[in-house]
Amino acid sequence: MKATQKLHDLGQSLWLDNITRDLLTSGTLQRYIDELSVTGLTSNPTIFDQAIKNSKLYDDSIQEKLKNGEEGEQLFFEIALEDITQAADLFLPVWEKTNGVDGWVSLEVSPLLAYDTASTLAAAKDLHARAGRPNVLIKIPGTQEGLPAIEEAIFAGIPVNVTLLFSSEHFVAASEAYLRGIERRIDAGLNPDIGSVASLFISRWDRAVIDKVPDVLQNRLGIAIAQRSYKAYRDLLNSPRWQRACNVGARPQRLLWASTGTKDPNASDILYIKSLASPFTVNTMPEQTLIAFADHGELDEILPQDGGDCEAVLAEFAKAGVDNVALAAQLQDEGAKSFVKSWNDLMAEIAAKSDSLANVD
């Protein structure tokens, strides 16, 4: 039995953190579904930038949309929705078989809106309507400005992937925004069964302190933050508030491990997969990491529900001068800015391709 199957059987969903047109049209994604237990997919501006930059498979679509007078952001989302809807169709049997627990595909609103509540909500509603698929999650940043948009999107019945979370505090705030939206639906007599995941970024923690802590603490901060967040997650699942909502048809928002590709070349290439094995969670992994885990993955211990030794480990980081609260805020801000940079690079790539293809027969 492949390690990916064992992880799936443990109760964790394996999602692919990548999308390209070739992945969809070559049968590769279907093979990952059939052979590597992949049950969902996430995307972001960086992924689409690389996909469009490194392939000619988008050229015909770009030309067609240029002839229709589309350009820039409008043109990009039309192209992205072609990929997203095709992926959603591939995962629809999983979505149906699991009654909407799994089989999701994620598309992100423009990262330029990360600190604009009203525009984020409007974009989320627009993209979800245009996708026209029941298994598409709209990614909204879990910034302070994003939290009200998350609540309103859930209340409006839009499935949400909350992105850019970096701490247990960020996760709890996102979960409460989700639950407020669900409770409002219950009060309004609406169906409270709206899908959502909360994406906690892991590897960026370790990359941020790689030159600031002793060797014994290398590549341990992200996992400790994950352990603390997993405890907060399990505590929420057991809380009377969540159980009341579940009792009338709501489903809990699942915790998702994001940024799980290993950044340190001296560390295991499957470090964040084997270390974050945990039931009722999602791990979205880069394609290279997925293949590596299928090839030589191993499952040691399941993530402890009580957080294990995370507080002791985090105390060691505090002694080494790491302020987790300040660093979480810094990482969220840097993450938002990096997505904006990727978005600007993507728009530049769209413009360059548009120029080069505008007069091609």
Tab-separated table of C-alpha atoms in Angstrom:
chain	number	residue	atom	x	y	z
A	1	MET	CA	0.000	0.000	0.000
A	2	LYS	CA	1.351	3.435	-0.979
A	3	ALA	CA	2.087	5.902	1.809
A	4	THR	CA	-0.434	8.280	0.232
A	5	GLN	CA	-3.155	5.652	0.631
A	6	LYS	CA	-2.146	5.054	4.261
A	7	LEU	CA	-2.371	8.785	4.949
A	8	HIS	CA	-5.775	8.944	3.303
A	9	ASP	CA	-6.958	5.945	5.317
A	10	LEU	CA	-5.805	7.702	8.485
A	11	GLY	CA	-8.432	10.350	7.767
A	12	GLN	CA	-6.368	13.121	6.200
A	13	SER	CA	-7.235	14.506	2.765
A	14	LEU	CA	-4.367	14.865	0.284
A	15	TRP	CA	-4.768	17.840	-2.019
A	16	LEU	CA	-2.455	18.971	-4.799
A	17	ASP	CA	-1.080	22.512	-4.541
A	18	ASN	CA	-0.705	23.036	-8.279
A	19	ILE	CA	-2.668	23.473	-11.480
A	20	THR	CA	-1.558	23.655	-15.113
A	21	ARG	CA	-3.470	23.024	-18.308
A	22	ASP	CA	-1.094	20.183	-19.152
A	23	LEU	CA	-1.781	18.564	-15.781
A	24	LEU	CA	-5.473	18.581	-16.670
A	25	THR	CA	-5.332	17.571	-20.320
A	26	SER	CA	-2.578	14.938	-20.156
A	27	GLY	CA	-4.424	12.730	-17.683
A	28	THR	CA	-1.819	13.347	-14.970
A	29	LEU	CA	-4.279	14.812	-12.457
A	30	GLN	CA	-6.683	11.933	-13.050
A	31	ARG	CA	-3.801	9.522	-12.424
A	32	TYR	CA	-3.008	11.287	-9.131
A	33	ILE	CA	-6.668	10.884	-8.153
A	34	ASP	CA	-6.703	7.206	-9.103
A	35	GLU	CA	-3.254	6.165	-7.880
A	36	LEU	CA	-2.087	8.640	-5.220
A	37	SER	CA	-5.338	9.253	-3.281
A	38	VAL	CA	-5.483	12.943	-4.252
A	39	THR	CA	-8.937	14.299	-3.402
A	40	GLY	CA	-8.670	18.051	-4.012
A	41	LEU	CA	-6.605	20.897	-5.442
A	42	THR	CA	-5.494	24.396	-4.499
A	43	SER	CA	-4.174	27.231	-6.661
A	44	ASN	CA	-2.751	30.709	-6.164
A	45	PRO	CA	-1.410	33.582	-8.321
A	46	THR	CA	2.150	32.211	-8.260
A	47	ILE	CA	0.975	28.835	-9.570
A	48	PHE	CA	-0.995	30.421	-12.412
A	49	ASP	CA	1.881	32.786	-13.255
A	50	GLN	CA	4.253	29.843	-13.680
A	51	ALA	CA	1.668	27.787	-15.577
A	52	ILE	CA	0.969	30.500	-18.150
A	53	LYS	CA	4.602	31.600	-18.432
A	54	ASN	CA	5.927	28.090	-19.047
A	55	SER	CA	3.315	26.791	-21.482
A	56	LYS	CA	1.877	27.556	-24.907
A	57	LEU	CA	-1.297	25.666	-24.046
A	58	TYR	CA	-2.954	28.918	-22.953
A	59	ASP	CA	-2.157	30.810	-26.159
A	60	ASP	CA	-5.325	29.882	-28.060
A	61	SER	CA	-7.507	30.864	-25.109
A	62	ILE	CA	-5.702	34.181	-24.754
A	63	GLN	CA	-6.117	34.922	-28.474
A	64	GLU	CA	-9.802	34.102	-28.362
A	65	LYS	CA	-10.400	36.359	-25.395
A	66	LEU	CA	-8.395	39.190	-26.928
A	67	LYS	CA	-10.703	39.051	-29.961
A	68	ASN	CA	-13.626	39.388	-27.559
A	69	GLY	CA	-12.111	42.564	-26.157
A	70	GLU	CA	-10.980	41.067	-22.855
A	71	GLU	CA	-7.668	41.997	-21.266
A	72	GLY	CA	-5.719	42.061	-18.022
A	73	GLU	CA	-7.467	40.778	-14.895
A	74	GLN	CA	-10.707	39.994	-16.732
A	75	LEU	CA	-8.844	37.884	-19.289
A	76	PHE	CA	-6.884	36.071	-16.588
A	77	PHE	CA	-9.929	35.035	-14.561
A	78	GLU	CA	-11.597	33.699	-17.708
A	79	ILE	CA	-8.520	31.529	-18.336
A	80	ALA	CA	-8.232	30.511	-14.676
A	81	LEU	CA	-11.901	29.529	-14.572
A	82	GLU	CA	-11.384	27.252	-17.582
A	83	ASP	CA	-8.739	25.339	-15.607
A	84	ILE	CA	-10.587	25.491	-12.293
A	85	THR	CA	-13.879	24.216	-13.717
A	86	GLN	CA	-12.111	21.385	-15.563
A	87	ALA	CA	-10.370	20.374	-12.321
A	88	ALA	CA	-13.654	20.683	-10.410
A	89	ASP	CA	-15.302	18.328	-12.892
A	90	LEU	CA	-12.520	15.774	-12.367
A	91	PHE	CA	-13.041	15.952	-8.602
A	92	LEU	CA	-16.849	16.025	-8.740
A	93	PRO	CA	-17.170	12.228	-8.269
A	94	VAL	CA	-15.110	12.560	-5.059
A	95	TRP	CA	-17.268	15.486	-3.915
A	96	GLU	CA	-20.436	13.493	-4.554
A	97	LYS	CA	-19.125	10.279	-2.987
A	98	THR	CA	-18.031	12.105	0.202
A	99	ASN	CA	-21.202	14.217	0.344
A	100	GLY	CA	-19.198	17.414	-0.059
A	101	VAL	CA	-16.544	16.686	2.558
A	102	ASP	CA	-13.857	16.339	-0.114
A	103	GLY	CA	-13.311	16.885	-3.837
A	104	TRP	CA	-12.797	20.652	-3.621
A	105	VAL	CA	-10.853	22.981	-5.949
A	106	SER	CA	-9.744	26.452	-4.790
A	107	LEU	CA	-9.539	29.752	-6.693
A	108	GLU	CA	-8.247	32.937	-5.079
A	109	VAL	CA	-9.691	36.423	-5.286
A	110	SER	CA	-7.248	39.109	-6.395
A	111	PRO	CA	-4.632	39.554	-3.640
A	112	LEU	CA	-4.858	43.308	-4.233
A	113	LEU	CA	-8.086	43.090	-2.218
A	114	ALA	CA	-6.546	41.546	0.929
A	115	TYR	CA	-7.259	44.673	2.992
A	116	ASP	CA	-10.564	45.647	1.334
A	117	THR	CA	-13.568	43.885	2.887
A	118	ALA	CA	-16.305	45.039	0.500
A	119	SER	CA	-14.344	44.384	-2.691
A	120	THR	CA	-13.212	40.957	-1.436
A	121	LEU	CA	-16.816	39.920	-0.801
A	122	ALA	CA	-17.965	41.208	-4.189
A	123	ALA	CA	-15.143	39.356	-5.953
A	124	ALA	CA	-15.876	36.130	-4.062
A	125	LYS	CA	-19.550	36.241	-5.062
A	126	ASP	CA	-18.653	36.987	-8.679
A	127	LEU	CA	-16.049	34.226	-9.044
A	128	HIS	CA	-18.236	31.603	-7.370
A	129	ALA	CA	-21.156	32.449	-9.650
A	130	ARG	CA	-18.959	32.345	-12.753
A	131	ALA	CA	-17.398	29.026	-11.771
A	132	GLY	CA	-20.853	27.450	-11.612
A	133	ARG	CA	-19.575	24.362	-9.796
A	134	PRO	CA	-20.674	23.175	-6.326
A	135	ASN	CA	-17.131	22.050	-5.390
A	136	VAL	CA	-15.202	25.304	-5.907
A	137	LEU	CA	-13.839	27.055	-2.837
A	138	ILE	CA	-13.084	30.768	-3.086
A	139	LYS	CA	-9.866	31.712	-1.299
A	140	ILE	CA	-10.116	34.766	0.955
A	141	PRO	CA	-7.191	35.975	3.109
A	142	GLY	CA	-7.638	35.668	6.862
A	143	THR	CA	-6.485	39.243	7.457
A	144	GLN	CA	-8.436	41.493	9.797
A	145	GLU	CA	-10.154	43.018	6.775
A	146	GLY	CA	-10.754	39.575	5.290
A	147	LEU	CA	-12.577	38.178	8.346
A	148	PRO	CA	-15.836	40.139	7.812
A	149	ALA	CA	-15.770	39.129	4.129
A	150	ILE	CA	-15.404	35.470	5.166
A	151	GLU	CA	-18.418	35.730	7.473
A	152	GLU	CA	-20.524	37.431	4.810
A	153	ALA	CA	-19.447	34.981	2.088
A	154	ILE	CA	-20.408	32.000	4.260
A	155	PHE	CA	-23.731	33.640	5.117
A	156	ALA	CA	-24.282	34.106	1.366
A	157	GLY	CA	-23.660	30.384	0.832
A	158	ILE	CA	-20.235	30.688	-0.805
A	159	PRO	CA	-17.729	27.947	0.161
A	160	VAL	CA	-14.489	29.535	1.395
A	161	ASN	CA	-10.852	28.546	1.719
A	162	VAL	CA	-9.406	30.960	4.288
A	163	THR	CA	-5.792	31.570	3.320
A	164	LEU	CA	-2.739	33.298	4.839
A	165	LEU	CA	-3.176	31.972	8.389
A	166	PHE	CA	0.015	31.631	10.410
A	167	SER	CA	-0.906	30.919	14.032
A	168	SER	CA	-3.485	29.315	16.278
A	169	GLU	CA	-4.838	32.815	16.956
A	170	HIS	CA	-5.242	33.431	13.209
A	171	PHE	CA	-6.946	30.061	12.850
A	172	VAL	CA	-9.382	30.649	15.711
A	173	ALA	CA	-10.302	34.079	14.335
A	174	ALA	CA	-10.996	32.550	10.918
A	175	SER	CA	-13.027	29.724	12.444
A	176	GLU	CA	-15.119	32.152	14.445
A	177	ALA	CA	-15.800	34.219	11.312
A	178	TYR	CA	-16.917	31.037	9.569
A	179	LEU	CA	-19.100	29.979	12.489
A	180	ARG	CA	-20.733	33.412	12.722
A	181	GLY	CA	-21.739	33.074	9.080
A	182	ILE	CA	-23.115	29.584	9.737
A	183	GLU	CA	-25.047	30.691	12.850
A	184	ARG	CA	-26.596	33.547	10.891
A	185	ARG	CA	-27.745	31.064	8.248
A	186	ILE	CA	-29.279	28.905	10.969
A	187	ASP	CA	-31.081	31.923	12.465
A	188	ALA	CA	-32.339	32.876	8.988
A	189	GLY	CA	-33.691	29.374	8.355
A	190	LEU	CA	-31.101	28.646	5.647
A	191	ASN	CA	-29.190	25.407	5.085
A	192	PRO	CA	-26.013	25.660	7.232
A	193	ASP	CA	-24.078	23.027	5.242
A	194	ILE	CA	-21.471	25.290	3.625
A	195	GLY	CA	-17.988	23.898	2.958
A	196	SER	CA	-14.848	25.614	4.218
A	197	VAL	CA	-11.212	25.012	5.076
A	198	ALA	CA	-8.760	27.170	7.027
A	199	SER	CA	-5.246	27.141	5.562
A	200	LEU	CA	-2.363	27.374	8.039
A	201	PHE	CA	1.021	28.058	6.416
A	202	ILE	CA	3.836	25.953	7.863
A	203	SER	CA	7.238	26.039	6.152
A	204	ARG	CA	7.497	29.831	6.069
A	205	TRP	CA	7.959	29.790	9.851
A	206	ASP	CA	11.123	27.737	9.586
A	207	ARG	CA	12.471	29.724	6.669
A	208	ALA	CA	11.973	32.942	8.664
A	209	VAL	CA	14.193	31.807	11.571
A	210	ILE	CA	16.721	29.586	9.791
A	211	ASP	CA	19.601	31.989	10.521
A	212	LYS	CA	18.355	33.070	13.953
A	213	VAL	CA	18.126	29.883	16.045
A	214	PRO	CA	20.570	27.121	17.042
A	215	ASP	CA	20.833	23.921	15.010
A	216	VAL	CA	18.794	21.945	17.545
A	217	LEU	CA	15.778	24.147	16.771
A	218	GLN	CA	16.071	24.088	12.979
A	219	ASN	CA	12.877	23.076	11.125
A	220	ARG	CA	10.884	22.664	14.351
A	221	LEU	CA	8.989	25.953	14.629
A	222	GLY	CA	6.441	25.323	11.871
A	223	ILE	CA	5.544	21.919	13.293
A	224	ALA	CA	5.210	23.322	16.828
A	225	ILE	CA	2.881	26.047	15.535
A	226	ALA	CA	0.911	23.338	13.723
A	227	GLN	CA	0.638	21.268	16.910
A	228	ARG	CA	-0.651	24.254	18.875
A	229	SER	CA	-3.161	25.026	16.108
A	230	TYR	CA	-4.302	21.406	15.902
A	231	LYS	CA	-5.069	21.481	19.630
A	232	ALA	CA	-7.097	24.674	19.134
A	233	TYR	CA	-8.900	22.973	16.242
A	234	ARG	CA	-9.792	19.851	18.223
A	235	ASP	CA	-10.900	21.992	21.166
A	236	LEU	CA	-13.197	23.929	18.825
A	237	LEU	CA	-14.662	20.705	17.424
A	238	ASN	CA	-15.481	19.626	20.963
A	239	SER	CA	-16.971	22.968	22.002
A	240	PRO	CA	-20.720	23.259	22.697
A	241	ARG	CA	-20.987	26.081	20.157
A	242	TRP	CA	-19.680	23.982	17.276
A	243	GLN	CA	-21.669	20.959	18.374
A	244	ARG	CA	-24.904	22.965	18.445
A	245	ALA	CA	-24.267	24.076	14.871
A	246	CYS	CA	-23.384	20.546	13.771
A	247	ASN	CA	-26.549	19.247	15.407
A	248	VAL	CA	-28.675	21.281	12.999
A	249	GLY	CA	-26.755	20.327	9.856
A	250	ALA	CA	-23.570	22.427	9.767
A	251	ARG	CA	-20.222	20.852	9.036
A	252	PRO	CA	-17.023	21.960	10.773
A	253	GLN	CA	-14.527	24.005	8.851
A	254	ARG	CA	-11.494	21.742	8.345
A	255	LEU	CA	-7.961	22.734	9.222
A	256	LEU	CA	-5.668	22.623	6.181
A	257	TRP	CA	-1.872	22.433	6.250
A	258	ALA	CA	-0.461	24.727	3.542
A	259	SER	CA	3.075	25.596	2.470
A	260	THR	CA	4.197	22.032	3.160
A	261	GLY	CA	7.018	21.790	0.645
A	262	THR	CA	10.386	21.595	2.446
A	263	LYS	CA	12.453	24.762	1.927
A	264	ASP	CA	15.644	23.594	3.695
A	265	PRO	CA	17.756	21.353	1.399
A	266	ASN	CA	19.262	19.735	4.500
A	267	ALA	CA	15.863	18.549	5.758
A	268	SER	CA	13.699	15.640	4.624
A	269	ASP	CA	11.705	16.386	1.472
A	270	ILE	CA	8.616	14.938	3.186
A	271	LEU	CA	9.178	16.551	6.607
A	272	TYR	CA	5.871	18.434	6.718
A	273	ILE	CA	3.849	15.506	5.409
A	274	LYS	CA	4.937	12.813	7.840
A	275	SER	CA	5.019	15.286	10.757
A	276	LEU	CA	1.473	16.595	10.190
A	277	ALA	CA	-0.394	13.313	9.776
A	278	SER	CA	-3.700	14.006	11.513
A	279	PRO	CA	-7.313	12.897	11.086
A	280	PHE	CA	-9.960	15.337	9.864
A	281	THR	CA	-7.431	17.679	8.289
A	282	VAL	CA	-6.202	18.447	4.773
A	283	ASN	CA	-2.587	18.602	3.578
A	284	THR	CA	-2.188	20.442	0.287
A	285	MET	CA	1.246	19.665	-1.116
A	286	PRO	CA	3.349	20.691	-4.100
A	287	GLU	CA	3.495	18.132	-6.898
A	288	GLN	CA	7.127	17.264	-6.164
A	289	THR	CA	6.321	16.663	-2.496
A	290	LEU	CA	3.325	14.481	-3.344
A	291	ILE	CA	5.433	12.308	-5.643
A	292	ALA	CA	8.229	12.096	-3.049
A	293	PHE	CA	5.810	10.967	-0.346
A	294	ALA	CA	4.281	8.360	-2.650
A	295	ASP	CA	7.797	7.105	-3.406
A	296	HIS	CA	9.399	6.960	0.045
A	297	GLY	CA	6.853	8.283	2.501
A	298	GLU	CA	6.436	6.919	5.971
A	299	LEU	CA	4.004	7.507	8.803
A	300	ASP	CA	5.526	7.655	12.267
A	301	GLU	CA	3.190	9.235	14.764
A	302	ILE	CA	-0.180	10.910	14.470
A	303	LEU	CA	-0.298	14.548	15.527
A	304	PRO	CA	-1.411	14.603	19.192
A	305	GLN	CA	-4.772	16.203	19.895
A	306	ASP	CA	-3.421	17.893	23.022
A	307	GLY	CA	-0.596	19.679	21.199
A	308	GLY	CA	2.083	17.281	22.422
A	309	ASP	CA	5.296	19.069	23.401
A	310	CYS	CA	4.573	22.202	21.360
A	311	GLU	CA	4.525	24.593	24.316
A	312	ALA	CA	7.923	23.375	25.535
A	313	VAL	CA	9.358	23.719	22.022
A	314	LEU	CA	7.868	27.186	21.584
A	315	ALA	CA	9.353	28.177	24.954
A	316	GLU	CA	12.774	27.214	23.584
A	317	PHE	CA	12.200	29.467	20.585
A	318	ALA	CA	11.175	32.279	22.913
A	319	LYS	CA	14.472	31.843	24.777
A	320	ALA	CA	16.226	32.111	21.416
A	321	GLY	CA	14.543	35.463	20.858
A	322	VAL	CA	11.637	34.448	18.617
A	323	ASP	CA	8.416	36.385	19.306
A	324	ASN	CA	5.714	34.128	17.824
A	325	VAL	CA	2.954	36.735	17.914
A	326	ALA	CA	5.038	39.368	16.174
A	327	LEU	CA	6.419	36.854	13.683
A	328	ALA	CA	2.920	35.583	12.813
A	329	ALA	CA	1.830	39.148	12.009
A	330	GLN	CA	5.003	39.692	9.996
A	331	LEU	CA	4.550	36.466	8.028
A	332	GLN	CA	0.923	37.265	7.234
A	333	ASP	CA	1.903	40.733	6.007
A	334	GLU	CA	4.808	39.341	3.975
A	335	GLY	CA	2.555	36.615	2.583
A	336	ALA	CA	-0.003	39.158	1.419
A	337	LYS	CA	2.745	41.245	-0.193
A	338	SER	CA	4.298	38.202	-1.898
A	339	PHE	CA	0.905	37.294	-3.376
A	340	VAL	CA	0.573	40.870	-4.644
A	341	LYS	CA	4.003	40.594	-6.275
A	342	SER	CA	3.017	37.291	-7.867
A	343	TRP	CA	-0.234	38.881	-9.019
A	344	ASN	CA	1.650	41.798	-10.603
A	345	ASP	CA	4.047	39.343	-12.270
A	346	LEU	CA	1.028	37.405	-13.529
A	347	MET	CA	-0.618	40.514	-14.947
A	348	ALA	CA	2.677	41.442	-16.653
A	349	GLU	CA	2.865	37.942	-18.157
A	350	ILE	CA	-0.733	38.200	-19.375
A	351	ALA	CA	0.055	41.584	-20.950
A	352	ALA	CA	3.228	40.287	-22.605
A	353	LYS	CA	1.475	37.201	-23.993
A	354	SER	CA	-1.421	39.350	-25.161
A	355	ASP	CA	0.934	41.651	-27.040
A	356	SER	CA	2.779	38.795	-28.685
A	357	LEU	CA	-0.418	37.001	-29.706
A	358	ALA	CA	-2.577	39.982	-30.660
A	359	ASN	CA	-1.702	39.925	-34.351
A	360	VAL	CA	-0.950	36.225	-34.775
A	361	ASP	CA	-3.285	34.431	-37.179
